[in-house]
Short mmCIF file of C-alpha atoms and ligand atoms in Angstrom, two decimals:
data_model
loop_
_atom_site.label_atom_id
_atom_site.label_comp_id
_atom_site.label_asym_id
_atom_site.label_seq_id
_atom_site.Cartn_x
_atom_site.Cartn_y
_atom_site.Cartn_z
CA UNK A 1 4.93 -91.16 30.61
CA UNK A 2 2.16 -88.89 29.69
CA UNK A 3 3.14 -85.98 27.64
CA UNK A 4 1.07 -82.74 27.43
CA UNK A 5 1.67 -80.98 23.78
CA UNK A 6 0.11 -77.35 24.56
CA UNK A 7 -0.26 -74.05 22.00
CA UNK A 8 -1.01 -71.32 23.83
CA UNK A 9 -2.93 -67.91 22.72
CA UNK A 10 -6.75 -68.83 22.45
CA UNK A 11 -9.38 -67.51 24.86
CA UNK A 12 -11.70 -69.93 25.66
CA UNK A 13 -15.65 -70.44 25.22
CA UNK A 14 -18.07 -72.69 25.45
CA UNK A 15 -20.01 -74.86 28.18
CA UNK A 16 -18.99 -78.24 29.63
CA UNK A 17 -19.97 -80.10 32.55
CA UNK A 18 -17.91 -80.46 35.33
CA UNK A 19 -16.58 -84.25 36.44
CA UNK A 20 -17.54 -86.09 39.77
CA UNK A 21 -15.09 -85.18 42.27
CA UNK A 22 -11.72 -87.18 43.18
CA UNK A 23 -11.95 -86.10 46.58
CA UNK A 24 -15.49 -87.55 47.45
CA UNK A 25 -15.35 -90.86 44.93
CA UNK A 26 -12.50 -91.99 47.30
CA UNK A 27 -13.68 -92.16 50.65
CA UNK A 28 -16.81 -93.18 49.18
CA UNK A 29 -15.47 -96.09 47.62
CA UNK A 30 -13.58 -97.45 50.57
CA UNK A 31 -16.59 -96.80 52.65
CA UNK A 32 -18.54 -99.08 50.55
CA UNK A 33 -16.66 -101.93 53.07
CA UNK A 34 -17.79 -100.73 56.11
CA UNK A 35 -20.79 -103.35 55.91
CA UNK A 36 -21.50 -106.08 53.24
CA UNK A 37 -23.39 -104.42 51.00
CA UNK A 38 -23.71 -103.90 46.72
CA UNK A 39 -23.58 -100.03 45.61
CA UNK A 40 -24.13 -98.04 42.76
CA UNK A 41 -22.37 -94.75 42.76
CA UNK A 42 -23.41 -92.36 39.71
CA UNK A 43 -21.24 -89.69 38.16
CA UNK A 44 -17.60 -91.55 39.56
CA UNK A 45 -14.90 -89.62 37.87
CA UNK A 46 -12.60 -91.91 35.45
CA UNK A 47 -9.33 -91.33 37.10
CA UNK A 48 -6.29 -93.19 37.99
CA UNK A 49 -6.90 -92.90 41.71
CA UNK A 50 -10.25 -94.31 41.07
CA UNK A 51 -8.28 -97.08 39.32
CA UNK A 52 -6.22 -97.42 42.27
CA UNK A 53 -9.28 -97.74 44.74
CA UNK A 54 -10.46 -100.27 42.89
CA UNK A 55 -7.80 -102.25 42.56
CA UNK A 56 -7.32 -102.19 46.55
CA UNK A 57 -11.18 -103.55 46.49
CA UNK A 58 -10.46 -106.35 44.28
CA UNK A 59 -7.71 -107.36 45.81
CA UNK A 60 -9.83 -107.65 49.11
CA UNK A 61 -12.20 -109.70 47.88
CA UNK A 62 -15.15 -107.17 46.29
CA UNK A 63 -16.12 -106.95 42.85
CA UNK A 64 -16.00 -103.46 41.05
CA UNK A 65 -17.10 -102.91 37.61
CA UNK A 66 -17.31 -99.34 35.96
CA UNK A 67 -19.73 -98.91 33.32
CA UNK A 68 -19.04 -95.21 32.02
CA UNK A 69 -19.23 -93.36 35.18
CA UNK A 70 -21.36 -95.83 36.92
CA UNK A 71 -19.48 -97.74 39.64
CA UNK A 72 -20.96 -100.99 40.52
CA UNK A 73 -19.42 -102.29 44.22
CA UNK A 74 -20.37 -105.73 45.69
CA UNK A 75 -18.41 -105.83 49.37
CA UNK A 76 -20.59 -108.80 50.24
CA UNK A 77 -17.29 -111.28 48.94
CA UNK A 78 -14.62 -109.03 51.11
CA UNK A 79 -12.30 -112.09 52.79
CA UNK A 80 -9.20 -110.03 53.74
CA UNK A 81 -7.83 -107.00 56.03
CA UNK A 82 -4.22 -106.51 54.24
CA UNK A 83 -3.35 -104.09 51.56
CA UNK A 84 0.09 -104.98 50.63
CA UNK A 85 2.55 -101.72 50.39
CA UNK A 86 2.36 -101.53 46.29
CA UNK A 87 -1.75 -100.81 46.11
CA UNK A 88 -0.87 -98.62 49.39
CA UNK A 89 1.85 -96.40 47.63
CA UNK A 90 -0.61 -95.50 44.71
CA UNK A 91 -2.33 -92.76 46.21
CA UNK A 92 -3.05 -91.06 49.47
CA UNK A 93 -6.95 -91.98 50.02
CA UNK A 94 -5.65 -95.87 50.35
CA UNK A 95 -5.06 -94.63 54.06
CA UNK A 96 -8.92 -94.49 54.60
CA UNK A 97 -8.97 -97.89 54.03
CA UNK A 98 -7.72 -98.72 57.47
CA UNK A 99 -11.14 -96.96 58.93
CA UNK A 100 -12.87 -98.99 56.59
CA UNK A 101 -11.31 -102.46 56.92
CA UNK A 102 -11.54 -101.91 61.04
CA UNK A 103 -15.60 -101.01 61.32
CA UNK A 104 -15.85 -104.43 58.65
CA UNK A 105 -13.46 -106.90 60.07
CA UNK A 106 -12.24 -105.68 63.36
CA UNK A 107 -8.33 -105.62 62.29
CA UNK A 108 -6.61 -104.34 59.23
CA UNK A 109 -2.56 -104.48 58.25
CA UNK A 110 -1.80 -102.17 55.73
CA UNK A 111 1.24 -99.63 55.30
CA UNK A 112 1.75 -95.48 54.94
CA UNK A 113 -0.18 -93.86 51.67
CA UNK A 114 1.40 -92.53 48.68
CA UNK A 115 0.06 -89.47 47.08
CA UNK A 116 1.18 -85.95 46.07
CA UNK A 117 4.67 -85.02 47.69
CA UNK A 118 3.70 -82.26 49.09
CA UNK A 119 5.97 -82.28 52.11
CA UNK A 120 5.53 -84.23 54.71
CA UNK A 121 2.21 -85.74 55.06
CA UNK A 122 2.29 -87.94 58.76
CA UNK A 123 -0.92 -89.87 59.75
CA UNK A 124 -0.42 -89.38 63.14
CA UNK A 125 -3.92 -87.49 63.59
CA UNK A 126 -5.50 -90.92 62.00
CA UNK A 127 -3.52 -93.36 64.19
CA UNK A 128 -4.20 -91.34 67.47
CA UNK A 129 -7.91 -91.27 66.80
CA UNK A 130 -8.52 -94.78 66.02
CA UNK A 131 -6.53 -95.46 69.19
CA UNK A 132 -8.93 -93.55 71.38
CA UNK A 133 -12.04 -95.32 69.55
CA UNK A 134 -9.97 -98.52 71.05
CA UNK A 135 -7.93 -99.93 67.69
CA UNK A 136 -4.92 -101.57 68.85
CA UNK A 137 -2.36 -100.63 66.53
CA UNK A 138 1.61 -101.29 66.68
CA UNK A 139 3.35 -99.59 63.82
CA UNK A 140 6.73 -102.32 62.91
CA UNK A 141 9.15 -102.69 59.58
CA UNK A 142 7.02 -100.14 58.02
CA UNK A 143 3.44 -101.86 58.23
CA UNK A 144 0.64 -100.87 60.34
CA UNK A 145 -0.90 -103.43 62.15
CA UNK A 146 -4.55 -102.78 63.30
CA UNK A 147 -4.60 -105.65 65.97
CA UNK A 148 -8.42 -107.38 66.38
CA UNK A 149 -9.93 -104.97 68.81
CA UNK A 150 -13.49 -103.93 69.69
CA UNK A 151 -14.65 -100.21 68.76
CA UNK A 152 -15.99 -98.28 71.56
CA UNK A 153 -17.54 -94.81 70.86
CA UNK A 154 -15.51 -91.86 72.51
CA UNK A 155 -15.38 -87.85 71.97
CA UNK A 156 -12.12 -87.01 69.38
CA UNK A 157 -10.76 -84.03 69.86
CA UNK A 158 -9.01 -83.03 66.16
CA UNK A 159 -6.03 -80.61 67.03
CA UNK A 160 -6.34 -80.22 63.65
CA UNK A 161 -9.18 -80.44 60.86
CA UNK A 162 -7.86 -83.02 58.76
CA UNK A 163 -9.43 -84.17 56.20
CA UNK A 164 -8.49 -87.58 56.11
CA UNK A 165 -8.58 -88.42 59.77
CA UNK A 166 -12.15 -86.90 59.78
CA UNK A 167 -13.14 -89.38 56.77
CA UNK A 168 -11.39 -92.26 58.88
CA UNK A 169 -13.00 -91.53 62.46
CA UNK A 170 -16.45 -91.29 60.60
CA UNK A 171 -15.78 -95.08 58.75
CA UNK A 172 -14.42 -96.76 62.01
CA UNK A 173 -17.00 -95.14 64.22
CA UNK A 174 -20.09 -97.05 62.20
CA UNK A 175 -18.94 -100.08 64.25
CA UNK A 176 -18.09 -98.75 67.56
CA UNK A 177 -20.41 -99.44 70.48
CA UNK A 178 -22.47 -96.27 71.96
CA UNK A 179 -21.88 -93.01 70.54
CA UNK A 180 -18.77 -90.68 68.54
CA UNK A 181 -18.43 -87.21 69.02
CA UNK A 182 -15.93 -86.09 66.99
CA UNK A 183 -15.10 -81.64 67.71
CA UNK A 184 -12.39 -80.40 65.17
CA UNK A 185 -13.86 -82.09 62.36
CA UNK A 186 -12.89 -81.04 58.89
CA UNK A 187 -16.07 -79.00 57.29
CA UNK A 188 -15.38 -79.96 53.12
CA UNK A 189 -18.40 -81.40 51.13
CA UNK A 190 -16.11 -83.94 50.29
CA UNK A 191 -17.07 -84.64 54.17
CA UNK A 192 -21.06 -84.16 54.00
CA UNK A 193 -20.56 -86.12 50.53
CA UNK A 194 -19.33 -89.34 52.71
CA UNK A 195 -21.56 -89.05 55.53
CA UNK A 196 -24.67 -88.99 53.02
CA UNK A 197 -23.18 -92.45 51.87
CA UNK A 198 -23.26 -93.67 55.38
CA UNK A 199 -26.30 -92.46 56.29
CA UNK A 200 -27.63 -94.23 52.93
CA UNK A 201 -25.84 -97.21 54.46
CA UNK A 202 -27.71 -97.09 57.61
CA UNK A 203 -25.52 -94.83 59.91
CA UNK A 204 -26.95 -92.26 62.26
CA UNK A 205 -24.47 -89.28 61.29
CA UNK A 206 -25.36 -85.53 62.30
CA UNK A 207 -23.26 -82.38 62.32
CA UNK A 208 -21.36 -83.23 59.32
CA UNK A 209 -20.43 -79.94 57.30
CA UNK A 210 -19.97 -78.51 60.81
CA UNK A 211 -16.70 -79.01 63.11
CA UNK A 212 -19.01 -81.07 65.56
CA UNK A 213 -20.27 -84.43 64.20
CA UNK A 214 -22.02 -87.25 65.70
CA UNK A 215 -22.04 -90.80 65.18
CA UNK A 216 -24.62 -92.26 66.81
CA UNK A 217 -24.83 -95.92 65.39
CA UNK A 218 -25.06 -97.97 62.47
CA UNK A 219 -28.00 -100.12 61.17
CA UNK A 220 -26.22 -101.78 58.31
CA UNK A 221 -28.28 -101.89 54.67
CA UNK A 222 -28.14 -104.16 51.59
CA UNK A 223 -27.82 -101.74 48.62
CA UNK A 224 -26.53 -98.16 48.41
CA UNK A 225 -27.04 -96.12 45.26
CA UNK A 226 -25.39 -92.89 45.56
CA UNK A 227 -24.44 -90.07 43.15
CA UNK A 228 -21.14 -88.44 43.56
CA UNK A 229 -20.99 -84.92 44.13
CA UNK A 230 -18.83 -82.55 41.03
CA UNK A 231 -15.55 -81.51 41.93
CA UNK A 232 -15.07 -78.34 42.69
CA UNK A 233 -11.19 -78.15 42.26
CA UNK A 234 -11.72 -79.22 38.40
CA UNK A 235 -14.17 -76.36 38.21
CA UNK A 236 -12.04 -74.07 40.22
CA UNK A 237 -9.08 -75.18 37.36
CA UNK A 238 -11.13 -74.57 34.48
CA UNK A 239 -12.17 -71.32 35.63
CA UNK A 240 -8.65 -70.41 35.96
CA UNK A 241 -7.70 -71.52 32.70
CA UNK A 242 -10.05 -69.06 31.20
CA UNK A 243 -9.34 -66.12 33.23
CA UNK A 244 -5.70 -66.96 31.85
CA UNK A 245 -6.25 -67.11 28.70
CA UNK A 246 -9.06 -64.80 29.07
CA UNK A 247 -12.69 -65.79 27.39
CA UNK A 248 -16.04 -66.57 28.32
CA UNK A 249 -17.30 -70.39 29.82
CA UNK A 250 -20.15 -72.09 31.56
CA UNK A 251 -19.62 -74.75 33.65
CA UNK A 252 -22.43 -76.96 34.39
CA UNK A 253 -23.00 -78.39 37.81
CA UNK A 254 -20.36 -76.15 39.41
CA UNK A 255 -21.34 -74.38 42.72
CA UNK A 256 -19.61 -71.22 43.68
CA UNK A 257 -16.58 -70.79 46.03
CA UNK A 258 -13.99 -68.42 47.30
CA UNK A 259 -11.60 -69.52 44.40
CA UNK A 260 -14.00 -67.31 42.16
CA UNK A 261 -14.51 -64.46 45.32
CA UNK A 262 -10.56 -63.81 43.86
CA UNK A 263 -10.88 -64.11 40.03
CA UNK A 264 -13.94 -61.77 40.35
CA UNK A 265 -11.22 -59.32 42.35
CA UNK A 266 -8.97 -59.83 39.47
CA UNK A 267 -11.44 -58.45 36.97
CA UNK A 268 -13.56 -61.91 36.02
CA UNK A 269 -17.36 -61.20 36.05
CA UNK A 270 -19.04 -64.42 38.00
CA UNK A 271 -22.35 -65.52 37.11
CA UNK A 272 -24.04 -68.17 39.59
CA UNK A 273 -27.13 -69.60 38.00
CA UNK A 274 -28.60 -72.92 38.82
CA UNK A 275 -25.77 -75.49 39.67
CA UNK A 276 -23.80 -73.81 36.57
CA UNK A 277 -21.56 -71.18 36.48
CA UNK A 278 -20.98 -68.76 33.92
CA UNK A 279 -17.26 -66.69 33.80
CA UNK A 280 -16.53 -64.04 31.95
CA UNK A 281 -12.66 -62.72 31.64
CA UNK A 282 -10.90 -60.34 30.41
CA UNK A 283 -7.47 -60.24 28.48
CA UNK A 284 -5.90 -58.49 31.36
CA UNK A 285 -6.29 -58.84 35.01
CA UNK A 286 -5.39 -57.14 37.74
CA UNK A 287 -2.93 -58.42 40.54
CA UNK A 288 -5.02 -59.72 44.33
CA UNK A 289 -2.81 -59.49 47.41
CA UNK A 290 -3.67 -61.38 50.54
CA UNK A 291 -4.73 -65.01 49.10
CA UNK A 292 -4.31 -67.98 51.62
CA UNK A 293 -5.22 -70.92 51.79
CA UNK A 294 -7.14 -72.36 54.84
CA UNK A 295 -9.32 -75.94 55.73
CA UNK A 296 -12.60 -75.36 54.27
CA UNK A 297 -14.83 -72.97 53.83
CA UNK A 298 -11.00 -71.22 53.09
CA UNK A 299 -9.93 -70.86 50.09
CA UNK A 300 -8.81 -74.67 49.10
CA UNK A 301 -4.71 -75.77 49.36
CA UNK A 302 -5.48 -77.96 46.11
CA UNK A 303 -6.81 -74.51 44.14
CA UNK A 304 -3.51 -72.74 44.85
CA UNK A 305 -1.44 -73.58 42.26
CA UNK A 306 -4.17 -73.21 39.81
CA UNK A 307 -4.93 -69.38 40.51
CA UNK A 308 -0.93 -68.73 40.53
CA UNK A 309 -1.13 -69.68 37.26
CA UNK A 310 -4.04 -67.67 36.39
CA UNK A 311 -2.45 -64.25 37.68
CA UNK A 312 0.80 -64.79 36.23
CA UNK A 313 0.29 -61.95 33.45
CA UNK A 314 -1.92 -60.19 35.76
CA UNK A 315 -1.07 -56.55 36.05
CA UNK A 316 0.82 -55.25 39.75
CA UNK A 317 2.17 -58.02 42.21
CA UNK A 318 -0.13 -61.14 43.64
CA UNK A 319 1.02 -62.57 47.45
CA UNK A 320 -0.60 -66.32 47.96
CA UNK A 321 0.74 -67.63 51.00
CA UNK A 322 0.20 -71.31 51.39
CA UNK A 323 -0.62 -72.95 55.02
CA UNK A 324 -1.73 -75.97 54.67
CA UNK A 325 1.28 -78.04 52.90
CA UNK A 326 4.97 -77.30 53.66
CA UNK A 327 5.94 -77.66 50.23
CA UNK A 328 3.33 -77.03 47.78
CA UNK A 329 5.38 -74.49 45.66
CA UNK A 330 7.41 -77.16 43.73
CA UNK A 331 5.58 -76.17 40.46
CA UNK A 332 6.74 -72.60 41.04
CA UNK A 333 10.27 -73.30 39.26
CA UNK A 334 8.72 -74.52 36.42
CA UNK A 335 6.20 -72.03 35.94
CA UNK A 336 9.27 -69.44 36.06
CA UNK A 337 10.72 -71.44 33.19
CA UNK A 338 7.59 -70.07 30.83
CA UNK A 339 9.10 -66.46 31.81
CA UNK A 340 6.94 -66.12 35.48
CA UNK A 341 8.02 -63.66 37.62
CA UNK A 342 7.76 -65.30 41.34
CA UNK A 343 9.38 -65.23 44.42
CA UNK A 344 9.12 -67.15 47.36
CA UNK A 345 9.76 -65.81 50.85
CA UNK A 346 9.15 -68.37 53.48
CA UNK A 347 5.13 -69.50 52.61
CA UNK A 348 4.36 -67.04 50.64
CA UNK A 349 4.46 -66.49 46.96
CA UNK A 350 5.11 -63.03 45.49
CA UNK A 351 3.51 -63.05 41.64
CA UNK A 352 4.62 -60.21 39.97
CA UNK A 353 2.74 -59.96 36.92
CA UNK A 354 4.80 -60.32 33.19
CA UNK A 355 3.27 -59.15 29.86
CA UNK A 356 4.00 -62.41 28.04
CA UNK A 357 4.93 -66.21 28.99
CA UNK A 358 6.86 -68.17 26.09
CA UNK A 359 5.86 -71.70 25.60
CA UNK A 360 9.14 -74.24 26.44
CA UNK A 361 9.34 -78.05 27.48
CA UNK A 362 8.30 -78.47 31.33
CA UNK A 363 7.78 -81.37 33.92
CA UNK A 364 4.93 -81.43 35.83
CA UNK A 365 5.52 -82.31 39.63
CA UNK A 366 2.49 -83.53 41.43
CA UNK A 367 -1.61 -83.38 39.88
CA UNK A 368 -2.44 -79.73 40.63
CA UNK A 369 1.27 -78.52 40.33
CA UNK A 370 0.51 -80.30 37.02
CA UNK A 371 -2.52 -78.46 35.94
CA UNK A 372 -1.26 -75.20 36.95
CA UNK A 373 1.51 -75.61 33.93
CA UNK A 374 -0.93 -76.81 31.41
CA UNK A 375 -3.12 -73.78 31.92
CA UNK A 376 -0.09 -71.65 32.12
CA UNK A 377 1.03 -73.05 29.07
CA UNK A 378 -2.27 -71.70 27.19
CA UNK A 379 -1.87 -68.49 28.14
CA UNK A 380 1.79 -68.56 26.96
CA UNK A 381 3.08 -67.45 23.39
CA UNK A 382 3.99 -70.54 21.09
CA UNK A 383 4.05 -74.32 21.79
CA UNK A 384 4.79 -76.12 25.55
CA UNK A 385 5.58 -79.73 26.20
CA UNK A 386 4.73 -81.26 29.71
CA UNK A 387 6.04 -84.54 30.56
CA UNK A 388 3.83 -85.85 33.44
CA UNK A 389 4.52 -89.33 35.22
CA UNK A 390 0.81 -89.79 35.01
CA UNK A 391 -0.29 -86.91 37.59
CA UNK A 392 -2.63 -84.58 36.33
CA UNK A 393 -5.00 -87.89 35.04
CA UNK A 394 -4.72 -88.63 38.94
CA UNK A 395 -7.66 -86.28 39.42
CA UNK A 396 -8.37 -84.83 36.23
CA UNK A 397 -10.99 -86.66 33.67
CA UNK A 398 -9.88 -86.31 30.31
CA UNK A 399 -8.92 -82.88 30.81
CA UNK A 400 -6.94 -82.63 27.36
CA UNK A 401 -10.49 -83.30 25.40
CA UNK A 402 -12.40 -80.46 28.12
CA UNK A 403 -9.75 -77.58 27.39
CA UNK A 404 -10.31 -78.59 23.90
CA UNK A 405 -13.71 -78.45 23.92
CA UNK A 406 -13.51 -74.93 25.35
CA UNK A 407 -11.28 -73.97 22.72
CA UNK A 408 -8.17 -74.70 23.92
CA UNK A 409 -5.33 -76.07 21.98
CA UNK A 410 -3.93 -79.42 24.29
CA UNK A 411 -3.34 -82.63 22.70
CA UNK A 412 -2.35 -85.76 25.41
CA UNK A 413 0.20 -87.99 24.04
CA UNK A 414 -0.05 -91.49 26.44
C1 EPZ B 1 -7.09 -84.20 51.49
O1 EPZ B 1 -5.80 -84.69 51.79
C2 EPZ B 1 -7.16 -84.09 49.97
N1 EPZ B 1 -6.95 -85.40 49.38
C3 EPZ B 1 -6.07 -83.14 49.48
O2 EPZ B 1 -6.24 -83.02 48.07
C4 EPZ B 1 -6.28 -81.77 50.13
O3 EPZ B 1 -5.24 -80.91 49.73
C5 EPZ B 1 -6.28 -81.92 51.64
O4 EPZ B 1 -7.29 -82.88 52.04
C6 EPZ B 1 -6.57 -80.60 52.35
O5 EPZ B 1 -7.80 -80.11 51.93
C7 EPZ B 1 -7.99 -86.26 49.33
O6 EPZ B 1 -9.08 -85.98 49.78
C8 EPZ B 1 -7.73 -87.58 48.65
P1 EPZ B 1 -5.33 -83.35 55.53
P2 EPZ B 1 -5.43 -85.16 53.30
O7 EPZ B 1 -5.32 -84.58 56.34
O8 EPZ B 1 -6.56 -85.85 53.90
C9 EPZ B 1 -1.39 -82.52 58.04
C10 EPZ B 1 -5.58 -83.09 45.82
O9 EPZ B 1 -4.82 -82.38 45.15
N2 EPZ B 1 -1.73 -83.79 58.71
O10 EPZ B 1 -6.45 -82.37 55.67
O11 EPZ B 1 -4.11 -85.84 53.25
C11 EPZ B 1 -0.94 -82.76 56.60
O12 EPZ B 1 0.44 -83.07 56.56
C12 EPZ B 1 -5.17 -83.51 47.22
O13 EPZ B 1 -6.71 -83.51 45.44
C13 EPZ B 1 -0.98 -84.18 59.82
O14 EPZ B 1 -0.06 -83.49 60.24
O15 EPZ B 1 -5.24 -83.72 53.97
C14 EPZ B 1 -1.25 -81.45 55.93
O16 EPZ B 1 -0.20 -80.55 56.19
C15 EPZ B 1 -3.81 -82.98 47.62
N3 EPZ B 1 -1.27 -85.36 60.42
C16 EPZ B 1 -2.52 -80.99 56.65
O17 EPZ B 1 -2.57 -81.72 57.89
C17 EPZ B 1 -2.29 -86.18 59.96
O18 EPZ B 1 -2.53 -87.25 60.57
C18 EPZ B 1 -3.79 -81.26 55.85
O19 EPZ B 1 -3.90 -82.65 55.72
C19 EPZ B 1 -3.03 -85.77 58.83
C20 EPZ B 1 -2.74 -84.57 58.22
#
């Protein structure tokens, strides 16, 4: 059990540089299977999911060694196609695996992800898509079985832009014959991120970062060295936590997004200078109606929490509704706990802002729900505890030593 030990009441300052992103390190790493090959990816984030990735390739046969955050990958040794349910239940990204293990070996037997509950999260998008690229697949007693099939290239219509299914019709299409048009494809970087990889790898990729992609074919190389792109949810977070707490930060290698378009409504100045960021907040903010969350370039599901917790003091009422995930309001309760003022009606959240939060004992309920109460928690009178089954360090790098180094009073007890 992690626990978080927070003292709120210090604006922050400083600079720090923001960590490589969670959300492109994963697909990356399972795509390093798609062909033998050795890799070097550059600025990998040390997280737990990370961990978990890694522990899926070794089990497979690869060798992974990190060496600060330089992740050394050797698929050349792979030897099997099953992840057995316990290194499937870790996190949600194991799913992307099965993309992976079918372009490489043809088959794959694996079982549903873990990850965040954040209501029901089906894979039905993945399995129909790697059925019309020609994967045999019987779902039985809770395993997946990817049957040995050959991959023929197809258009995918996405109903939906997911982000996963995107990241698994990209891996399996590297080894389907003739050409992949995938329409309804999920826009992230986390998306251009992983087709860069591929196309390092030797894959003929175009459109990505558009809702049309093409995968044309595959010319499998040797060596891959690759440098992971910074995560803009952790830089979306820490901007949050200072426009709680109010103070002034720069954040190196952050890019700007719409999470800032709303703390510069709230009253934050934004300065964009050359992959950094400089914000600038206030004590007080003022309320911002109308927030909701859409696939990218909309303003990002996993931010959500985050800028509820940054607007909980702010003066008038804030309305975030939340679209993408049926339940991503469970940190809601426990952000009411510190003295928050929200309702829920249906998916949207009605913040109406308080003068002062008071510090209590809280449990954090999935990694950004988790976040959300630690920067709450700073810009709360007197001491929190968090208890965290190991969440937040899911996707945040040492995040107790950055809040500290921006001034902020959080001490992890593991
Ligand atoms: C990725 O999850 C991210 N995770 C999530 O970040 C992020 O919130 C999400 O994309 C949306 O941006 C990783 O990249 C590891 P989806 P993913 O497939 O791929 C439904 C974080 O905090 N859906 O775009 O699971 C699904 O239930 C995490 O870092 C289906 O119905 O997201 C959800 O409601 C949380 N059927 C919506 O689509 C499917 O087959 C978005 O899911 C797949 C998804």
């Amino acid at each position: 059990m992690d626990i978080w030990h927070v003292r709120g009441g210090r604006k922050l300052s400083g600079s720090i540089r923001v960590q490589g992103s969670k959300n492109a390190s994963l697909p990356i790493i399972a795509a390093s299977i798609v062909s033998p090959m050795e890799c070097v990816l550059l600025n990998t984030p040390k997280l737990r999911d990370v961990d978990a990735a890694l522990k899926i390739l070794r089990h497979l046969g690869c060798k992974a060694e990190m060496s600060g955050n330089q992740l050394y990958i050797d698929s050349r040794p792979l030897s099997l196609s099953h992840i057995p349910p316990d290194l499937m239940e870790e996190m949600r990204s194991s799913v992307i695996f099965m993309g992976a293990l079918l372009a490489r070996c043809g088959e794959a037997r694996l079982s549903p992800p873990g990850g965040c509950q954040l209501g029901e999260r089906p894979i039905d998008l993945h399995l129909k898509s790697l059925r019309e690229l020609g994967a045999d697949i019987e779902e039985e007693g809770g395993e997946i079985y990817c049957k040995k099939s050959e991959l023929k290239g197809c258009t995918i219509n996405l109903p939906f832009p997911s982000v996963g299914a995107t990241e698994n019709i990209l891996l399996a299409a590297c080894a389907a014959k003739g050409k992949t048009k995938l329409i309804g494809a999920a826009r992230e970087p986390e998306i251009v991120a992983l087709a860069e990889f591929l196309r390092a790898a030797g894959a003929e990729i175009s459109g990505d970062g558009t809702e049309i992609i093409d995968i044309e074919g595959f010319k499998p190389k040797k060596y891959v060295l690759n440098r992971i792109i910074p995560d803009r949810i952790a830089a979306a977070t820490l901007c949050c936590a200072c426009a709680a707490c109010g103070g002034d930060i720069q954040l190196k290698g952050a890019e700007f997004s719409s999470v800032l378009y709303f703390l510069n409504q709230s009253g934050c100045d934004i300065i964009s200078g050359t992959h950094s960021l400089r914000v600038a907040c206030p004590g007080k903010l003022r309320a911002v109606k109308g927030i909701s969350t859409a696939p990218y370039p909309g303003f990002p599901t996993d931010a959500q929490p985050v800028l509820m917790a940054a607007l909980l003091k702010a003066a008038g009422e804030s309305t975030i509704e939340e679209n993408i995930f049926r339940n991503r309001f469970r940190h809601v309760p426990e952000l009411r706990r510190l003295g928050a003022d929200i309702d829920i009606e249906g998916k949207t959240a009605f913040i109406k802002g308080v003068n002062e939060l008071h510090g209590t004992a809280l449990n954090a309920t999935d990694l950004r729900g988790g976040a959300a109460m630690i920067i709450a928690a700073l810009s709360a009178e007197g001491e929190s505890v968090i208890m965290d089954e190991g969440h937040v360090r899911r996707g945040y790098e040492r995040f107790d030593e950055a809040l500290r180094t921006l001034g902020g009073e959080v001490y992890l007890e593991t």
